[in-house]
Amino acid sequence: MELMEKNKESLSETIMNLNFVEVKNNDFDFTLSDKAKLYLECLLKLSNDNYKNKINELSFKLKEYITLKTQNYTSFYQILSELESLHSGLKHLSDNLDETRNYNEFFKEVQIFISEHNIPLEYKYNDRIQTLEKIEEMLYKFIDTSTVFIPSSWSLPIKHLVKSVEDEYEWYKTLNKFIAKLSSYETQRNKTDIYSAIFQKKYTMTSNLMAVFVDATESKDVKQFIDAQADAKKKLEIETITKTLLQPNNITCDTNGRLIVKGFQVRLSEINSEQLVHSLCNNITIKEVALLAVDSVFLDEDTTDMFQGVNLFVAAPKWEVIGQRKIVLSGRKGLDISENPFLNDRDGKPGLPGGNGGSFVGIGLQFLNGNSLLVESNGGRGGPGANGAKGEKGADGSNAEEKMKLGIYSKNYTFTKGIETDSLERSLLLTDDYSNDVNEQKFYTADSRYCSSCCTYYRSEIHLVKGDGDCGGIGGPGGFGGEAGLGGLPGEQELVELRDSSQIKFERQVGVMGTRGRMDLVTLD
């Protein structure tokens, strides 16, 4: 036995390289001695222990592999998917190992698991399986192997590994639920307040973070959060997720009028304010807007007039439209002509063209409520043509009163008796002869009278004169109104749908013509 212990490695190597021949019961006319049987049993025990160690080694390497996975993942979706696959595979392996009947079956199950999951292990089990086949084929004829090969004892390290992977899988399922809640629109629209409540200067308010975590994960108690605080990696994961998803987005604006918003979750409402944009861009006119989200973009407001004629680029794996929304990038209406509106001091200038529509370019993977979004990139309405100039003023007419003062009139009527004014006016409007329609009334005396006090005769008469003023001259013709302004050209529209159909509605048309200028009519004075 001491010799075997000293030469354990060389014996194992020798056994692995042995060739064997089929041995039948009648090939020998003697039975194995007890010493030979003991030797064979020791040999089997030695091989058994050796391969049990290999199973422990496999478990250790798988544990290292999983640890490496959880420390170097690129996304929570990736690690969650891989852990789910590993957990399912390990559980299936554990169940299958309990059903194996010999070494060969046992290691075949192990090899299948390693191959299916592409686990990069340097240790090759194929050679070991072939060696065990040789040993079993030779030894089972002479000794009882059932007392040595006990699958449940061999698979115990695998069962421990299954539990370890299950714990990791459950943790990342919780984190994934945490991410989903923080990524939701309900949380994102209030993220500034939540972030400031948790992260105050250089300190983290653990109680506030715990409240957000418990609410987001729908935990029944705080044990999972408290346990995570004792694990440096898990604690860092919680804080990193919270900071990443709730911190303010990066909004920049350059001198060329290019406004860019970057973040994990981006809301259109963050920059849908002319006052805010003017402040960010120092009153520079915006020409391009880019919404760049690592995860989701929320189209949660109708665009303001600030977006007219602006080029918009949206890139995010997930798009979500909140309510019925319109993104209007249509060109602006052509301006009115305010200065020097005449071409030749008479005819109006043609209207200015409408602005061109802004372009829309987007790329996305998943679209939620896309049929509730309309994107317009129409050309702007043409401006109105200028009105033509007024014609020259006609010559002034003359007033009848001025002519009468000069003794110029067409009729002179003499009255010696009073009459009713209304009757006289009506009669003169109908005819120049008032005698037929007007009844004179005595207003002082009908005859000449002698006045004893003044020693003279007197007679009363009223003279009524009638005359017409001169008409004014005809005014000159007005200028022609200017032609209507042309409508603007529509903007380009392109959406790259990497997986889902967006069902977003698009509209792009040439802008309508403006109104023609008015020609002033001839006027009389």
XYZ file of N, CA and C in Angstrom, residues 277-455:
537
model
N -34.693 76.322 -23.573
C -33.740 76.163 -24.671
C -32.994 77.462 -24.941
N -33.693 78.575 -24.904
C -33.015 79.861 -25.108
C -31.975 80.105 -24.026
N -32.289 79.663 -22.816
C -31.336 79.817 -21.718
C -30.119 78.920 -21.930
N -30.362 77.668 -22.343
C -29.259 76.731 -22.557
C -28.399 77.132 -23.747
N -29.040 77.661 -24.770
C -28.342 77.943 -26.028
C -28.015 79.422 -26.213
N -28.160 80.208 -25.153
C -27.830 81.639 -25.229
C -28.552 82.338 -26.382
N -29.844 82.007 -26.511
C -30.722 82.635 -27.515
C -30.319 82.330 -28.958
N -29.500 81.307 -29.165
C -29.165 80.873 -30.526
C -30.353 80.095 -31.099
N -30.692 80.352 -32.354
C -31.808 79.648 -32.993
C -31.473 78.164 -33.146
N -32.383 77.310 -32.705
C -32.167 75.867 -32.773
C -32.421 75.367 -34.194
N -31.465 74.596 -34.715
C -31.601 74.022 -36.052
C -31.719 72.496 -36.020
N -31.078 71.877 -35.035
C -31.111 70.417 -34.930
C -31.296 70.020 -33.470
N -32.071 68.943 -33.261
C -32.264 68.385 -31.920
C -32.031 66.882 -32.003
N -31.243 66.348 -31.068
C -30.976 64.905 -31.021
C -31.324 64.377 -29.636
N -32.170 63.347 -29.586
C -32.519 62.662 -28.338
C -31.859 61.286 -28.377
N -30.854 61.074 -27.535
C -30.066 59.842 -27.559
C -30.203 59.135 -26.217
N -30.911 58.007 -26.207
C -31.175 57.286 -24.959
C -30.538 55.900 -25.006
N -29.921 55.511 -23.907
C -29.348 54.169 -23.804
C -30.460 53.128 -23.734
N -31.564 53.475 -23.070
C -32.652 52.513 -22.899
C -33.954 52.978 -23.548
N -34.529 54.086 -23.057
C -35.862 54.481 -23.522
C -35.947 55.975 -23.795
N -36.800 56.318 -24.765
C -37.165 57.712 -24.995
C -38.676 57.814 -24.840
N -39.115 58.816 -24.058
C -40.541 59.031 -23.818
C -40.984 60.268 -24.599
N -41.910 60.082 -25.523
C -42.471 61.191 -26.294
C -43.765 61.581 -25.596
N -43.640 62.512 -24.650
C -44.721 62.767 -23.701
C -45.380 64.128 -23.852
N -45.021 64.904 -24.860
C -45.664 66.196 -25.091
C -45.711 66.480 -26.587
N -46.687 67.315 -26.985
C -46.671 67.850 -28.347
C -45.553 68.887 -28.431
N -44.867 68.918 -29.554
C -43.773 69.873 -29.686
C -44.300 71.302 -29.759
N -43.517 72.227 -29.242
C -43.868 73.642 -29.298
C -43.452 74.221 -30.654
N -43.801 75.497 -30.874
C -43.453 76.158 -32.138
C -41.945 76.229 -32.354
N -41.191 76.057 -31.286
C -39.733 76.086 -31.382
C -39.204 75.027 -32.349
N -39.952 73.925 -32.527
C -39.495 72.822 -33.365
C -39.844 73.011 -34.842
N -40.522 74.095 -35.207
C -40.884 74.299 -36.608
C -39.623 74.462 -37.458
N -39.517 73.628 -38.492
C -38.368 73.695 -39.385
C -37.097 73.103 -38.815
N -37.173 72.449 -37.651
C -35.994 71.887 -36.986
C -35.820 70.423 -37.392
N -34.580 69.997 -37.597
C -34.282 68.589 -37.872
C -34.210 67.833 -36.549
N -34.927 66.707 -36.461
C -34.989 65.936 -35.215
C -34.461 64.523 -35.442
N -33.539 64.098 -34.562
C -32.982 62.740 -34.613
C -33.249 62.071 -33.271
N -33.861 60.889 -33.312
C -34.189 60.144 -32.091
C -33.607 58.742 -32.206
N -32.801 58.349 -31.212
C -32.202 57.011 -31.205
C -32.346 56.414 -29.814
N -33.039 55.277 -29.735
C -33.225 54.579 -28.461
C -33.726 53.171 -28.757
N -33.310 52.180 -27.965
C -33.841 50.829 -28.169
C -35.360 50.773 -27.990
N -35.856 51.544 -27.028
C -37.284 51.486 -26.709
C -37.899 52.880 -26.829
N -39.009 52.977 -27.578
C -39.764 54.223 -27.715
C -41.114 54.032 -27.031
N -41.530 55.035 -26.265
C -42.847 54.968 -25.631
C -43.558 56.308 -25.811
N -44.743 56.252 -26.418
C -45.549 57.453 -26.637
C -46.564 57.552 -25.508
N -46.561 58.688 -24.823
C -47.469 58.902 -23.696
C -48.655 59.741 -24.180
N -49.832 59.121 -24.294
C -51.011 59.839 -24.765
C -50.981 60.028 -26.276
N -51.897 60.863 -26.785
C -51.932 61.212 -28.205
C -50.978 62.377 -28.442
N -49.976 62.184 -29.301
C -48.927 63.195 -29.447
C -48.671 63.546 -30.910
N -48.192 64.795 -31.102
C -47.805 65.282 -32.428
C -46.423 65.916 -32.339
N -45.566 65.499 -33.240
C -44.270 66.154 -33.408
C -44.361 66.953 -34.703
N -44.388 68.266 -34.578
C -44.586 69.139 -35.733
C -43.256 69.803 -36.083
N -42.678 69.352 -37.191
C -41.423 69.918 -37.685
C -41.661 70.733 -38.950
N -42.931 71.004 -39.248
C -43.285 71.722 -40.473
C -42.636 73.101 -40.503
N -42.373 73.576 -41.738
C -41.734 74.878 -41.901
C -42.628 76.014 -41.429
N -42.008 77.132 -41.142
C -42.753 78.305 -40.687
C -43.434 79.000 -41.864
N -44.485 79.741 -41.575
C -45.200 80.516 -42.585
C -44.299 81.632 -43.109
N -44.418 81.915 -44.426
C -43.651 83.019 -44.998
C -43.998 84.335 -44.321
N -43.007 85.167 -44.078
C -43.216 86.419 -43.352
C -43.969 87.437 -44.200
N -44.675 88.330 -43.526
C -45.303 89.456 -44.216
C -44.223 90.432 -44.680
N -44.486 91.093 -45.819
C -43.545 92.095 -46.328
C -43.838 93.406 -45.615
N -42.897 93.862 -44.825
C -43.146 95.050 -44.009
C -42.467 96.299 -44.569
N -41.268 96.181 -45.085
C -40.535 97.346 -45.586
C -40.571 97.386 -47.110
N -40.813 98.594 -47.650
C -40.831 98.825 -49.099
C -41.594 97.719 -49.825
N -42.914 97.662 -49.657
C -43.694 96.553 -50.207
C -43.980 96.653 -51.704
N -43.457 97.700 -52.394
C -43.818 97.907 -53.801
C -42.643 97.615 -54.724
N -42.983 97.034 -55.885
C -41.955 96.749 -56.885
C -41.560 98.010 -57.651
N -42.550 98.816 -58.022
C -42.306 99.985 -58.874
C -43.084 101.192 -58.366
N -43.111 101.316 -57.064
C -43.864 102.381 -56.400
C -45.360 102.258 -56.621
N -45.771 101.119 -57.146
C -47.198 100.971 -57.422
C -47.679 99.540 -57.167
N -47.088 98.565 -57.877
C -47.520 97.172 -57.738
C -46.860 96.530 -56.514
N -47.637 95.656 -55.803
C -47.116 94.999 -54.612
C -46.087 93.926 -54.938
N -45.149 93.694 -54.023
C -44.144 92.642 -54.191
C -44.781 91.274 -53.971
N -44.228 90.234 -54.611
C -44.749 88.874 -54.364
C -44.445 88.434 -52.935
N -45.283 87.525 -52.408
C -45.096 87.042 -51.040
C -43.822 86.227 -50.884
N -43.298 86.190 -49.676
C -42.094 85.414 -49.383
C -42.451 83.927 -49.281
N -41.525 83.033 -49.642
C -41.829 81.597 -49.581
C -41.928 81.109 -48.137
N -42.691 80.038 -47.948
C -42.760 79.409 -46.631
C -41.475 78.657 -46.332
N -41.204 78.426 -45.060
C -39.996 77.701 -44.670
C -40.095 76.221 -45.001
N -38.958 75.594 -45.245
C -38.934 74.153 -45.508
C -39.190 73.373 -44.219
N -39.815 72.219 -44.361
C -40.066 71.376 -43.197
C -38.785 70.754 -42.674
N -38.723 70.523 -41.373
C -37.567 69.859 -40.780
C -37.589 68.365 -41.068
N -36.424 67.747 -41.079
C -36.324 66.299 -41.323
C -36.455 65.528 -40.016
N -36.967 64.299 -40.130
C -37.104 63.418 -38.965
C -36.388 62.106 -39.267
N -35.450 61.733 -38.399
C -34.734 60.466 -38.534
C -34.764 59.765 -37.180
N -35.124 58.497 -37.182
C -35.187 57.755 -35.924
C -34.714 56.328 -36.102
N -34.298 55.723 -34.997
C -33.904 54.318 -34.997
C -34.332 53.713 -33.669
N -34.989 52.558 -33.726
C -35.487 51.943 -32.502
C -35.710 50.455 -32.677
N -35.867 49.789 -31.554
C -36.060 48.339 -31.534
C -37.487 47.977 -31.134
N -37.985 48.667 -30.126
C -39.314 48.371 -29.585
C -40.111 49.670 -29.511
N -41.390 49.611 -29.915
C -42.220 50.811 -29.954
C -43.529 50.543 -29.212
N -43.799 51.347 -28.188
C -45.022 51.213 -27.409
C -45.955 52.379 -27.711
N -47.201 52.057 -28.065
C -48.221 53.070 -28.349
C -47.819 53.957 -29.525
N -47.097 53.377 -30.488
C -46.616 54.153 -31.626
C -47.727 54.712 -32.494
N -48.871 54.025 -32.543
C -49.969 54.510 -33.387
C -50.614 55.778 -32.844
N -50.179 56.244 -31.681
C -50.709 57.490 -31.109
C -49.804 58.684 -31.409
N -48.836 58.492 -32.293
C -47.894 59.574 -32.614
C -48.008 59.944 -34.090
N -48.083 61.243 -34.360
C -48.067 61.774 -35.724
C -46.863 62.697 -35.862
N -46.063 62.448 -36.897
C -44.893 63.281 -37.174
C -45.160 64.062 -38.457
N -45.164 65.387 -38.359
C -45.421 66.249 -39.510
C -44.134 66.956 -39.926
N -43.829 66.867 -41.226
C -42.671 67.576 -41.783
C -43.089 68.315 -43.047
N -44.238 68.985 -42.988
C -44.766 69.696 -44.143
C -43.992 70.990 -44.391
N -44.059 71.445 -45.653
C -43.511 72.762 -45.944
C -44.402 73.842 -45.353
N -43.817 74.988 -45.038
C -44.585 76.080 -44.456
C -45.451 76.790 -45.489
N -46.518 77.388 -45.050
C -47.412 78.145 -45.926
C -46.678 79.360 -46.486
N -46.921 79.659 -47.780
C -46.304 80.829 -48.391
C -46.816 82.121 -47.779
N -45.988 83.158 -47.816
C -46.386 84.447 -47.265
C -47.338 85.186 -48.192
N -48.094 86.153 -47.676
C -49.039 86.914 -48.503
C -48.315 87.916 -49.392
N -48.841 88.082 -50.631
C -48.303 89.127 -51.488
C -48.656 90.499 -50.929
N -47.816 91.497 -51.206
C -48.080 92.851 -50.706
C -49.222 93.480 -51.502
N -50.019 94.284 -50.838
C -51.102 94.987 -51.514
C -50.542 96.046 -52.464
N -51.264 96.275 -53.581
C -50.855 97.324 -54.503
C -51.031 98.704 -53.881
N -50.302 99.691 -54.427
C -50.399 101.062 -53.908
C -51.751 101.669 -54.271
N -52.211 102.611 -53.483
C -53.459 103.307 -53.779
C -53.274 104.226 -54.990
N -54.367 104.396 -55.758
C -54.319 105.324 -56.891
C -54.214 106.771 -56.420
N -53.844 107.683 -57.372
C -53.735 109.101 -57.023
C -55.105 109.669 -56.665
N -55.103 110.602 -55.763
C -56.342 111.207 -55.290
C -56.958 112.081 -56.381
N -58.276 111.973 -56.541
C -58.968 112.818 -57.503
C -59.012 114.273 -57.040
N -59.297 115.219 -58.000
C -59.377 116.657 -57.664
C -60.527 116.908 -56.696
N -60.332 117.861 -55.791
C -61.362 118.174 -54.805
C -62.566 118.840 -55.469
N -63.758 118.514 -55.033
C -64.963 119.225 -55.472
C -65.100 120.565 -54.733
N -65.989 121.501 -55.251
C -66.180 122.808 -54.601
C -67.462 122.801 -53.790
N -67.471 123.575 -52.709
C -68.612 123.668 -51.815
C -69.593 124.724 -52.339
N -70.905 124.422 -52.352
C -71.924 125.366 -52.845
C -71.928 126.654 -52.037
N -71.627 126.582 -50.765
C -71.654 127.773 -49.903
C -70.651 128.813 -50.378
N -69.450 128.301 -50.786
C -68.433 129.241 -51.257
C -68.878 129.940 -52.538
N -69.546 129.206 -53.404
C -70.021 129.805 -54.661
C -71.101 130.850 -54.397
N -71.994 130.566 -53.457
C -73.082 131.508 -53.167
C -72.556 132.808 -52.581
N -71.460 132.664 -51.790
C -70.879 133.885 -51.247
C -70.373 134.797 -52.357
N -70.038 134.183 -53.458
C -69.567 134.959 -54.612
C -70.724 135.370 -55.522
N -71.973 135.070 -55.116
C -73.150 135.433 -55.906
C -73.421 134.487 -57.042
N -72.864 133.290 -56.946
C -73.069 132.306 -58.011
C -74.074 131.280 -57.511
N -75.270 131.332 -58.162
C -76.277 130.338 -57.802
C -77.179 130.149 -58.997
N -77.966 129.078 -58.958
C -78.786 128.728 -60.121
C -80.229 129.203 -59.998
N -80.779 129.434 -58.819
C -82.169 129.840 -58.618
C -82.253 130.895 -57.524
N -83.302 131.761 -57.671
C -83.556 132.791 -56.659
C -85.066 132.863 -56.452
N -85.531 132.597 -55.259
C -86.961 132.608 -54.941
C -87.246 133.767 -53.988
N -88.402 134.448 -54.230
C -88.804 135.578 -53.382
C -90.116 135.238 -52.696
N -90.164 135.469 -51.378
C -91.362 135.186 -50.584
C -91.799 136.469 -49.886
N -93.119 136.764 -49.973
C -93.675 137.906 -49.240
C -94.540 137.455 -48.091
N -94.777 136.192 -48.036
C -95.575 135.630 -46.954
C -94.838 134.425 -46.380
N -95.182 134.090 -45.158
C -94.532 132.944 -44.508
C -95.000 131.611 -45.075
N -94.128 130.637 -45.026
C -94.480 129.277 -45.459
C -93.903 128.284 -44.455
N -94.406 127.051 -44.511
C -93.857 125.996 -43.658
C -92.577 125.440 -44.284
N -91.538 125.404 -43.494
C -90.218 125.004 -44.021
C -90.235 123.601 -44.589
N -90.869 122.665 -43.912
C -90.898 121.278 -44.388
C -91.557 121.179 -45.745
N -92.630 121.945 -45.921
C -93.339 121.909 -47.209
C -92.480 122.483 -48.308
N -91.772 123.571 -47.993
C -90.912 124.193 -48.987
C -89.776 123.262 -49.398
N -89.156 122.610 -48.420
C -88.029 121.716 -48.711
C -88.481 120.549 -49.571
N -89.639 120.007 -49.249
C -90.153 118.877 -50.012
C -90.495 119.298 -51.434
N -91.022 120.474 -51.577
C -91.414 120.959 -52.901
C -90.207 121.228 -53.773
N -89.173 121.825 -53.186
C -87.986 122.155 -53.970
C -87.211 120.911 -54.393
N -87.325 119.857 -53.605
C -86.655 118.612 -53.986
C -87.320 117.981 -55.196
N -88.648 118.216 -55.320
C -89.388 117.610 -56.425
C -89.376 118.476 -57.676
N -89.413 119.800 -57.502
C -89.495 120.708 -58.652
C -88.961 122.069 -58.261
N -88.562 122.808 -59.238
C -88.087 124.167 -58.956
C -89.239 125.146 -58.735
N -90.479 124.763 -59.022
C -91.645 125.638 -58.867
C -92.384 125.251 -57.606
N -92.375 126.141 -56.641
C -92.992 125.818 -55.358
C -94.440 126.273 -55.276
N -94.901 127.012 -56.242
C -96.201 127.684 -56.113
C -97.359 126.725 -56.044
N -97.211 125.561 -56.649
C -98.345 124.637 -56.689
C -98.517 123.864 -55.394
N -97.435 123.695 -54.663
C -97.502 122.809 -53.500
C -97.387 123.539 -52.176
N -97.026 124.808 -52.210
C -96.761 125.502 -50.956
C -97.828 126.569 -50.730
N -98.444 126.551 -49.599
C -99.420 127.579 -49.213
C -98.717 128.624 -48.374
N -98.612 129.830 -48.945
C -97.969 130.904 -48.195
C -98.869 131.353 -47.057
N -98.244 131.725 -45.987
C -98.972 132.243 -44.837
C -98.470 133.652 -44.535
N -99.371 134.486 -44.149
C -99.021 135.864 -43.839
C -98.129 135.891 -42.611
N -96.926 136.457 -42.791
C -96.042 136.465 -41.632
C -95.908 137.863 -41.030
N -96.320 138.897 -41.796
C -96.404 140.209 -41.140
C -97.571 140.991 -41.714
N -97.536 141.271 -43.003
C -98.627 141.978 -43.667
C -98.627 141.597 -45.126
N -99.784 141.657 -45.729
C -99.880 141.282 -47.137
C -99.614 142.456 -48.056
N -99.764 143.719 -47.551
C -99.598 144.902 -48.409
C -98.559 145.835 -47.811
N -98.200 146.813 -48.651
C -97.295 147.856 -48.152
C -98.038 148.722 -47.151
N -97.375 149.126 -46.124
C -97.981 149.921 -45.049
C -97.188 151.196 -44.815
N -97.946 152.222 -44.312
C -97.307 153.484 -43.970
C -97.052 153.499 -42.491
N -95.869 153.860 -42.119
C -95.491 153.902 -40.701
C -95.453 155.356 -40.279
N -96.397 155.742 -39.364
C -96.480 157.146 -38.948
C -95.316 157.558 -38.085
N -94.745 156.558 -37.349
C -93.650 156.917 -36.435
C -92.361 157.190 -37.177
N -92.191 156.477 -38.342
C -90.926 156.686 -39.064
C -91.151 157.444 -40.362
N -92.415 157.838 -40.589
C -92.781 158.649 -41.752
C -92.344 158.009 -43.060
